[in-house]
N, CA and C of each residue as an Amber inpcrd file, in Angstrom:
protein
   543
 180.2340000  40.9160000 216.4170000 180.8920000  39.9800000 215.5240000
 182.3150000  40.4500000 215.1920000 182.4570000  41.7770000 214.9620000
 183.7810000  42.2960000 214.6220000 184.7710000  42.0730000 215.7590000
 184.3290000  42.2620000 216.9830000 185.2190000  42.0860000 218.1300000
 185.6890000  40.6370000 218.2390000 184.8350000  39.6840000 217.9440000
 185.2250000  38.2750000 217.9860000 186.2400000  37.9570000 216.8890000
 186.0240000  38.4860000 215.6960000 186.9670000  38.2690000 214.5980000
 188.3040000  38.9330000 214.9190000 188.2540000  40.1400000 215.4770000
 189.4730000  40.8500000 215.8420000 190.2650000  40.0830000 216.8990000
 189.5860000  39.5810000 217.9040000 190.2510000  38.8240000 218.9690000
 190.8730000  37.5380000 218.4200000 190.1670000  36.8660000 217.5460000
 190.6760000  35.6270000 216.9570000 191.9000000  35.9000000 216.0850000
 191.8240000  36.9330000 215.2650000 192.9660000  37.2450000 214.4150000
 194.1590000  37.7220000 215.2320000 193.9030000  38.3910000 216.3380000
 195.0120000  38.7960000 217.2060000 195.7240000  37.5530000 217.7390000
 194.9770000  36.5390000 218.1460000 195.5980000  35.3060000 218.6350000
 196.4220000  34.6320000 217.5460000 195.9500000  34.6730000 216.3140000
 196.6350000  34.0030000 215.2200000 197.8720000  34.7580000 214.7390000
 197.8880000  36.0890000 214.8630000 198.9590000  36.8790000 214.2440000
 199.7590000  37.7190000 215.2310000 199.5380000  37.5810000 216.5100000
 200.1710000  38.4970000 217.4640000 201.6930000  38.4020000 217.4830000
 202.2600000  37.2240000 217.2940000 203.7110000  37.0980000 217.3050000
 204.3350000  37.8980000 216.1620000 203.7870000  37.7530000 214.9720000
 204.3110000  38.4920000 213.8180000 204.0820000  39.9880000 213.9870000
 202.9260000  40.3780000 214.5130000 202.6380000  41.7990000 214.6850000
 203.5540000  42.4330000 215.7150000 203.8060000  41.7510000 216.8120000
 204.6930000  42.3050000 217.8360000 206.1340000  42.3750000 217.3400000
 206.5830000  41.3490000 216.6270000 207.9280000  41.3920000 216.0500000
 208.0300000  42.5110000 215.0170000 206.9890000  42.7030000 214.2280000
 206.9740000  43.7900000 213.2590000 206.9520000  45.1550000 213.9200000
 206.2680000  45.2580000 215.0480000 206.2470000  46.5240000 215.7800000
 207.6310000  46.8580000 216.3330000 208.3220000  45.8650000 216.8560000
 209.6790000  46.0950000 217.3620000 210.6030000  46.5120000 216.2200000
 210.5080000  45.8100000 215.0940000 211.3360000  46.1600000 213.9350000
 210.9730000  47.5390000 213.3960000 209.6800000  47.8420000 213.3570000
 209.2440000  49.1540000 212.8770000 209.7060000  50.2910000 213.7700000
 209.7960000  50.0480000 215.0550000 210.3130000  51.0570000 215.9770000
 211.8180000  51.2300000 215.7940000 212.5180000  50.1370000 215.5410000
 213.9810000  50.1730000 215.4860000 214.5220000  50.7390000 214.1790000
 213.8560000  50.5240000 213.0750000 214.3980000  50.9320000 211.7750000
 214.6790000  52.4370000 211.7000000 213.7510000  53.3240000 212.0730000
 214.0840000  54.7580000 211.9890000 215.2260000  55.1620000 212.9260000
 215.2680000  54.5530000 214.0840000 216.3300000  54.8910000 215.0380000
 217.6840000  54.4200000 214.5150000 217.7260000  53.2210000 213.9570000
 218.9820000  52.7090000 213.4090000 219.4430000  53.4940000 212.1780000
 218.5000000  54.0280000 211.4360000 218.8810000  54.7520000 210.2190000
 219.5700000  56.0780000 210.5060000 219.3560000  56.6590000 211.6830000
 219.9860000  57.9510000 212.0100000 220.9310000  57.8320000 213.2000000
 221.3840000  56.6440000 213.5150000 222.2090000  56.4750000 214.7120000
 223.5530000  57.1770000 214.6110000 224.0230000  57.4610000 213.3980000
 225.2970000  58.1540000 213.2300000 225.1140000  59.6420000 212.9650000
 223.9020000  60.1360000 213.0920000 223.6420000  61.5550000 212.8260000
 224.3610000  62.4140000 213.8640000 225.1090000  63.3560000 213.3950000
 225.8010000  64.2660000 214.2850000 227.2190000  63.8470000 214.6090000
 227.5930000  62.6050000 214.2960000 228.9580000  62.1640000 214.5890000
 229.9650000  62.8320000 213.6660000 229.5700000  63.0870000 212.4420000
 230.5010000  63.6620000 211.4810000 230.4610000  65.1890000 211.4990000
 229.7170000  65.7970000 212.3720000 229.6100000  67.2480000 212.4300000
 228.4090000  67.7310000 211.6450000 228.2570000  69.0190000 211.6170000
 227.1020000  69.6160000 210.9590000 227.4670000  70.2510000 209.6190000
 228.5650000  69.8380000 209.0140000 228.9620000  70.3950000 207.7310000
 228.2730000  69.6510000 206.5870000 228.6220000  70.0270000 205.3580000
 227.9990000  69.4190000 204.1790000 228.3170000  67.9320000 204.0820000
 229.5270000  67.5450000 204.4700000 229.8940000  66.1280000 204.4100000
 229.0750000  65.3160000 205.4130000 228.8310000  65.8860000 206.5840000
 227.9930000  65.2130000 207.5850000 226.5760000  65.0190000 207.0860000
 226.0630000  66.0160000 206.3610000 224.7170000  65.8900000 205.7880000
 224.6750000  64.7840000 204.7470000 225.7220000  64.6740000 203.9380000
 225.7690000  63.6040000 202.9290000 225.8230000  62.2310000 203.5890000
 226.5900000  62.1100000 204.6560000 226.6750000  60.8330000 205.3700000
 225.3290000  60.4690000 206.0000000 224.6470000  61.4510000 206.5350000
 223.3340000  61.2080000 207.1430000 222.3320000  60.7430000 206.0920000
 222.3110000  61.4220000 204.9600000 221.3780000  61.0400000 203.8940000
 221.7190000  59.6590000 203.3500000 222.9910000  59.3560000 203.2210000
 223.3960000  58.0290000 202.7490000 222.9850000  56.9420000 203.7380000
 223.1100000  57.2320000 205.0220000 222.6940000  56.2560000 206.0390000
 221.1900000  56.0100000 205.9880000 220.4210000  57.0680000 205.8400000
 218.9660000  56.9260000 205.7600000 218.5780000  56.1860000 204.4870000
 219.2700000  56.4520000 203.3830000 218.9860000  55.7550000 202.1300000
 219.2600000  54.2580000 202.2370000 220.3420000  53.8910000 202.9270000
 220.6620000  52.4660000 203.0760000 219.5730000  51.7340000 203.8590000
 218.9880000  52.3980000 204.8250000 217.9540000  51.7630000 205.6420000
 216.5600000  51.8720000 205.0320000 216.3880000  52.6780000 203.9860000
 215.0460000  52.8990000 203.4360000 214.4430000  51.6480000 202.8120000
 215.2510000  50.7150000 202.3760000 214.7270000  49.4880000 201.7830000
 214.0570000  48.6060000 202.8390000 214.3550000  48.8340000 204.1020000
 213.7870000  48.0110000 205.1660000 212.2840000  48.2480000 205.3450000
 211.8060000  49.4390000 205.0310000 210.3800000  49.7290000 205.2160000
 209.4830000  48.8950000 204.2940000 209.7270000  48.8550000 202.9760000
 208.8690000  48.0020000 202.1460000 209.0410000  46.5170000 202.4370000
 210.2560000  46.1040000 202.8130000 210.4440000  44.6950000 203.1800000
 209.6450000  44.3440000 204.4230000 209.6540000  45.2290000 205.4020000
 208.8640000  45.0010000 206.6150000 207.3770000  44.9990000 206.2970000
 206.9350000  45.9230000 205.4520000 205.5150000  45.9660000 205.0710000
 205.1040000  44.6780000 204.3630000 205.9360000  44.1860000 203.4690000
 205.6190000  42.9470000 202.7490000 205.5970000  41.7620000 203.6970000
 206.5690000  41.6710000 204.5890000 206.6080000  40.5480000 205.5340000
 205.4000000  40.5700000 206.4700000 205.0370000  41.7400000 206.9500000
 203.8600000  41.8420000 207.8210000 202.5730000  41.5120000 207.0610000
 202.4990000  41.9420000 205.8160000 201.3070000  41.6540000 205.0150000
 201.1550000  40.1610000 204.7820000 202.2360000  39.4990000 204.4690000
 202.1930000  38.0460000 204.2470000 201.8020000  37.3340000 205.5370000
 202.4370000  37.7110000 206.6450000 202.1440000  37.0520000 207.9250000
 200.7010000  37.2840000 208.3580000 200.2070000  38.5020000 208.1990000
 198.8380000  38.8020000 208.6170000 197.8180000  38.1040000 207.7180000
 198.0490000  38.1010000 206.4180000 197.0920000  37.4700000 205.5060000
 197.0780000  35.9580000 205.6580000 198.2510000  35.3530000 205.7480000
 198.2900000  33.9010000 205.9110000 197.7760000  33.4850000 207.2840000
 198.0500000  34.2820000 208.2920000 197.5120000  33.9920000 209.6270000
 196.0070000  34.1070000 209.6760000 195.4750000  35.0120000 208.8890000
 194.0200000  35.2160000 208.8550000 193.3030000  34.0240000 208.2360000
 193.8180000  33.5030000 207.1440000 193.1250000  32.4380000 206.4190000
 193.6960000  31.0490000 206.6770000 194.7470000  30.9390000 207.4570000
 195.3740000  29.6410000 207.6840000 194.4500000  28.6230000 208.3230000
 193.7150000  29.0290000 209.3410000 192.8070000  28.0980000 210.0210000
 191.6750000  27.6520000 209.0990000 191.1920000  28.5490000 208.2600000
 190.1320000  28.1700000 207.3280000 190.6240000  27.1590000 206.2990000
 191.8390000  27.3410000 205.8260000 192.3770000  26.3800000 204.8640000
 192.5630000  25.0060000 205.5050000 193.0180000  24.9990000 206.7560000
 193.1850000  23.7060000 207.4410000 191.8400000  23.0340000 207.6990000
 190.8200000  23.8360000 207.9790000 189.4890000  23.2860000 208.2490000
 188.5910000  23.2220000 207.0370000 189.1420000  23.4410000 205.8640000
 188.4070000  23.3820000 204.5910000 187.2380000  24.3610000 204.5460000
 187.3520000  25.5000000 205.2220000 186.3680000  26.5880000 205.2160000
 185.0080000  26.1840000 205.7770000 184.9720000  25.1210000 206.5550000
 183.6980000  24.6680000 207.1300000 183.1640000  25.7020000 208.1120000
 184.0580000  26.2570000 208.9530000 183.6130000  27.2350000 209.9470000
 183.0360000  28.4760000 209.2680000 183.7330000  28.9980000 208.2850000
 183.2710000  30.2150000 207.6180000 181.9410000  29.9870000 206.9040000
 181.7670000  28.8200000 206.3360000 180.5260000  28.5340000 205.6180000
 179.3640000  28.2110000 206.5550000 179.6640000  27.8690000 207.8090000
 178.5830000  27.5460000 208.7460000 178.0910000  28.7580000 209.5240000
 178.6890000  29.9130000 209.3400000 178.2700000  31.1140000 210.0550000
 176.9580000  31.6500000 209.4860000 176.1600000  32.3250000 210.3170000
 174.8730000  32.8390000 209.8350000 174.9800000  34.1590000 209.0780000
 176.1520000  34.4850000 208.5560000 176.3170000  35.6920000 207.7470000
 176.8630000  35.2840000 206.3830000 176.7310000  36.1770000 205.4420000
 177.1910000  35.8610000 204.0890000 178.7150000  35.8300000 204.0330000
 179.2160000  35.1530000 203.0400000 180.6660000  34.9750000 202.8960000
 181.3730000  36.3110000 202.6670000 180.7830000  37.1910000 201.8750000
 181.4180000  38.4790000 201.5980000 181.5030000  39.3230000 202.8540000
 180.4930000  39.2480000 203.7120000 180.5130000  40.0310000 204.9530000
 181.5800000  39.4840000 205.9050000 181.7060000  38.1670000 205.9470000
 182.7380000  37.5600000 206.7900000 184.1320000  37.9390000 206.3010000
 184.3300000  37.9340000 204.9780000 185.6170000  38.3370000 204.4180000
 185.8910000  39.8170000 204.6980000 184.8710000  40.6470000 204.6150000
 185.0470000  42.0740000 204.9150000 185.4000000  42.2860000 206.3860000
 184.7780000  41.5120000 207.2760000 185.1260000  41.5960000 208.7000000
 186.5800000  41.1960000 208.9300000 187.0010000  40.1450000 208.2690000
 188.3950000  39.7060000 208.4220000 189.3730000  40.7190000 207.8500000
 189.0660000  41.2900000 206.7170000 189.9310000  42.2960000 206.1180000
 190.0440000  43.5150000 207.0290000 188.9290000  43.9670000 207.5550000
 188.9240000  45.1340000 208.4340000 189.6480000  44.8440000 209.7460000
 189.4500000  43.6660000 210.2960000 190.1400000  43.3070000 211.5390000
 191.6450000  43.2310000 211.3270000 192.0740000  42.6630000 210.2210000
 193.5050000  42.5980000 209.9280000 194.1090000  43.9740000 209.7260000
 193.3850000  44.8440000 209.0120000 193.8810000  46.2070000 208.8120000
 193.9400000  46.9620000 210.1390000 192.9970000  46.7060000 211.0130000
 193.0180000  47.3350000 212.3380000 194.2150000  46.8670000 213.1440000
 194.5060000  45.5840000 213.0940000 195.6540000  45.0580000 213.8400000
 196.9790000  45.5700000 213.2810000 197.0180000  45.8790000 211.9990000
 198.2430000  46.3830000 211.4030000 198.5400000  47.8310000 211.7940000
 197.6220000  48.4600000 212.5080000 197.8900000  49.8000000 213.0220000
 198.9780000  49.7710000 214.0980000 199.1710000  48.6290000 214.7500000
 200.2120000  48.5150000 215.7760000 201.6090000  48.7320000 215.1860000
 202.0180000  48.0330000 214.1150000 203.3300000  48.3250000 213.5370000
 203.4270000  49.7350000 212.9490000 202.3250000  50.2580000 212.4280000
 202.3450000  51.6220000 211.8900000 202.6170000  52.6170000 213.0150000
 201.9540000  52.4340000 214.1490000 202.1970000  53.3030000 215.3020000
 203.6290000  53.1720000 215.7990000 204.1690000  51.9670000 215.7440000
 205.5610000  51.7650000 216.1730000 206.5340000  52.4940000 215.2470000
 206.2730000  52.4650000 213.9400000 207.1220000  53.2080000 213.0030000
 207.0250000  54.6980000 213.2880000 205.8310000  55.1830000 213.5440000
 205.6410000  56.6090000 213.8170000 206.3630000  57.0210000 215.0970000
 206.2100000  56.2420000 216.1520000 206.8800000  56.5630000 217.4130000
 208.3990000  56.4650000 217.2610000 208.8730000  55.4590000 216.5550000
 210.3020000  55.3270000 216.3040000 210.8450000  56.4850000 215.4810000
 210.0820000  56.9190000 214.4850000 210.5120000  58.0510000 213.6590000
 210.5210000  59.3460000 214.4690000 209.5410000  59.5090000 215.3340000
 209.5220000  60.6950000 216.2130000 210.7170000  60.6760000 217.1510000
 211.0100000  59.5140000 217.7220000 212.1600000  59.4000000 218.6230000
 213.4620000  59.6540000 217.8710000 213.5680000  59.1380000 216.6630000
 214.7730000  59.3580000 215.8640000 214.9230000  60.8320000 215.5000000
 213.8160000  61.4880000 215.1780000 213.8720000  62.9080000 214.8180000
 214.2600000  63.7640000 216.0170000 213.8240000  63.3720000 217.1940000
 214.1500000  64.1470000 218.3910000 215.5870000  63.9380000 218.8540000
 216.1300000  62.7550000 218.6420000 217.4680000  62.4550000 219.1520000
 218.5820000  62.7150000 218.1460000 218.2650000  62.7770000 216.8770000
 219.2910000  62.9780000 215.8500000 219.6570000  64.4600000 215.7520000
 220.9200000  64.7220000 215.5240000 221.3970000  66.0840000 215.2830000
 221.3800000  66.2950000 213.7730000 220.3280000  66.9080000 213.2910000
 220.1340000  67.0750000 211.8610000 220.8220000  68.3620000 211.4120000
 221.6400000  68.2820000 210.3590000 222.3130000  69.4860000 209.8570000
 221.3090000  70.5380000 209.3840000 221.7430000  71.7820000 209.3780000
 220.8900000  72.8830000 208.9210000 220.5040000  72.6500000 207.4670000
 219.2700000  72.9270000 207.1570000 218.7730000  72.7480000 205.8010000
 218.0510000  71.4360000 205.5810000 218.1980000  70.4920000 206.4960000
 217.4810000  69.2190000 206.3990000 216.3230000  69.2230000 207.3900000
 215.2320000  68.6430000 207.0000000 214.0460000  68.5550000 207.8510000
 213.6920000  67.0950000 208.0800000 212.9840000  66.8240000 209.1440000
 212.4900000  65.4760000 209.4110000 210.9740000  65.4810000 209.2770000
 210.4440000  64.3840000 208.7610000 209.0050000  64.2430000 208.5610000
 208.5590000  62.8740000 209.0660000 208.5050000  62.6790000 210.3830000
 208.1500000  61.3580000 210.9040000 206.7070000  60.9520000 210.6060000
 205.7760000  61.8880000 210.6190000 204.3850000  61.5350000 210.3300000
 204.2190000  61.1230000 208.8710000 204.9150000  61.7910000 207.9760000
 204.8430000  61.4240000 206.5590000 205.4470000  60.0450000 206.3190000
 206.5350000  59.7400000 207.0270000 207.1380000  58.4130000 206.9180000
 206.1540000  57.3370000 207.3840000 205.5040000  57.5860000 208.5130000
 204.5400000  56.6160000 209.0350000 203.3380000  56.4730000 208.1040000
 202.8970000  57.5680000 207.5120000 201.7680000  57.5050000 206.5800000
 202.1280000  56.7000000 205.3350000 203.3230000  56.9150000 204.8040000
 203.7490000  56.1440000 203.6300000 203.9030000  54.6680000 203.9630000
 204.4270000  54.3850000 205.1390000 204.5320000  52.9850000 205.5670000
 203.1400000  52.3690000 205.7060000 202.2030000  53.1320000 206.2550000
 200.8310000  52.6290000 206.4110000 200.1970000  52.3370000 205.0630000
 200.3970000  53.2070000 204.0950000 199.8320000  52.9740000 202.7620000
 200.4660000  51.7600000 202.0870000 201.7860000  51.6270000 202.2000000
 202.4580000  50.4580000 201.6240000 201.9700000  49.1790000 202.2890000
 201.8100000  49.2220000 203.6010000 201.3360000  48.0580000 204.3430000
 199.9040000  47.7050000 203.9640000 199.0640000  48.7010000 203.8000000
 197.6650000  48.4530000 203.4360000 197.5490000  47.8650000 202.0310000
 198.3180000  48.3880000 201.0920000 198.2890000  47.8500000 199.7260000
 198.7930000  46.4030000 199.7130000 199.9140000  46.1690000 200.3840000
 200.4630000  44.8080000 200.4190000 199.5170000  43.8500000 201.1350000
 198.8960000  44.3140000 202.2150000 197.9820000  43.4500000 202.9630000
 196.7390000  43.1030000 202.1400000 196.1620000  44.0630000 201.4620000
 194.9640000  43.7520000 200.6780000 195.2830000  42.7870000 199.5360000
 196.4570000  42.9540000 198.9120000 196.8540000  42.0080000 197.8610000
 197.0350000  40.6050000 198.4270000 197.7690000  40.4990000 199.5220000
 198.0250000  39.1870000 200.1120000 196.7510000  38.5900000 200.6990000
 195.8620000  39.4170000 201.2090000 194.5870000  38.9380000 201.7390000
 193.7640000  38.3030000 200.6230000 193.7140000  38.9570000 199.4690000
 192.9600000  38.4210000 198.3420000 193.5670000  37.1140000 197.8440000
 194.9010000  37.0470000 197.8320000 195.5560000  35.8130000 197.3940000
 195.3230000  34.7010000 198.4030000 195.4470000  35.0100000 199.6920000
 195.3030000  33.9940000 200.7360000 193.8610000  33.5290000 200.9040000
 192.8910000  34.3410000 200.5120000 191.4910000  33.9570000 200.6640000
 191.0920000  32.8480000 199.6950000 191.8200000  32.7090000 198.6130000
 191.5160000  31.6650000 197.6330000 192.0900000  30.3320000 198.0540000
 192.0570000  29.4290000 197.1400000 192.6140000  28.1070000 197.4160000
 194.1400000  28.1780000 197.3990000 194.7570000  27.1630000 197.9420000
 196.2160000  27.1260000 197.9830000 196.7930000  27.0640000 196.5690000
 196.1320000  26.3540000 195.6920000 196.6270000  26.2360000 194.3150000
 196.5590000  27.5760000 193.5870000 195.4260000  28.2670000 193.6940000
 195.3100000  29.5590000 193.0060000 196.2680000  30.5800000 193.6090000
 196.4480000  30.5430000 194.9200000 197.4150000  31.4320000 195.5550000
 198.8240000  31.1670000 195.0870000 199.1770000  29.8930000 194.9500000
 200.5030000  29.5370000 194.4450000 200.7060000  29.9970000 193.0150000
 199.6730000  29.8770000 192.1890000 199.7860000  30.3210000 190.8040000
 199.9590000  31.8330000 190.7170000 199.2050000  32.5720000 191.5130000
 199.3220000  34.0350000 191.4980000 200.6980000  34.4610000 191.9910000
 201.1680000  33.8530000 193.0700000 202.4960000  34.1960000 193.5990000
 203.6080000  33.8140000 192.6220000 203.4610000  32.6980000 191.9320000
 204.4520000  32.3150000 190.9270000 204.4580000  33.3110000 189.7700000
 203.2880000  33.7550000 189.3590000 203.2170000  34.7530000 188.2870000
 203.8490000  36.0680000 188.7250000 203.6080000  36.4710000 189.9650000
 204.2420000  37.6920000 190.4740000 205.7550000  37.5410000 190.5600000
 206.2230000  36.3720000 190.9790000 207.6660000  36.1340000 191.0490000
 208.2910000  36.1850000 189.6600000 207.6300000  35.5890000 188.6720000
 208.1400000  35.6550000 187.2950000 208.1600000  37.0860000 186.7790000
 207.1540000  37.8400000 187.1260000 207.1020000  39.2450000 186.7150000
 208.2590000  40.0320000 187.3320000 208.5320000  39.7980000 188.6180000
 209.6390000  40.4790000 189.2800000 210.9830000  40.0690000 188.6960000
 211.1550000  38.7790000 188.4250000 212.4150000  38.3070000 187.8190000
 212.5830000  38.9240000 186.4370000 211.4980000  38.9920000 185.6850000
 211.5670000  39.6220000 184.3680000 211.9270000  41.0900000 184.4470000
 211.4310000  41.7980000 185.4550000 211.7610000  43.2190000 185.6280000
 213.2230000  43.3910000 185.9810000 213.7510000  42.5030000 186.8180000
 215.1480000  42.6050000 187.2260000 216.0800000  42.3370000 186.0540000
 215.7310000  41.3450000 185.2390000 216.5830000  41.0110000 184.0850000
 216.4230000  42.0560000 183.0230000
């Protein structure tokens, strides 16, 4: 049963997952593309850190975009079909939802692996000044955790009705606007 759910979700979300994998591979490489151009002095280290800081916002944005695409892709067909297919299966609703959640989390390993490989490639090709270290596995692990948290939140929102999902998203948007102000 899990393999069938995994295959179906791959068909529904593969475009977003592949685009996210390409972006996840590119972000670490782009963040250190100027490493070593300014030399290995203290000023070069500051420029490198500033470049990495400018690109660091891309990781949570990518995680959020992938989470939204994966969650909406997972439940989109059920919403269009009024959940008739899910309710006609010979398994309980909670087990079907758990299968879908697990299949989506499994598919999200592709962008996580792309971030890890991109970070490894960036660490190998960048000329890092003395005193600075690279941690590509830690970067990939943090991205994986952010992606998993965002995906589970969006999965829970997308599993409900469109109205309840809209209300939850509107409340989250108001909360974010309130935090910014």
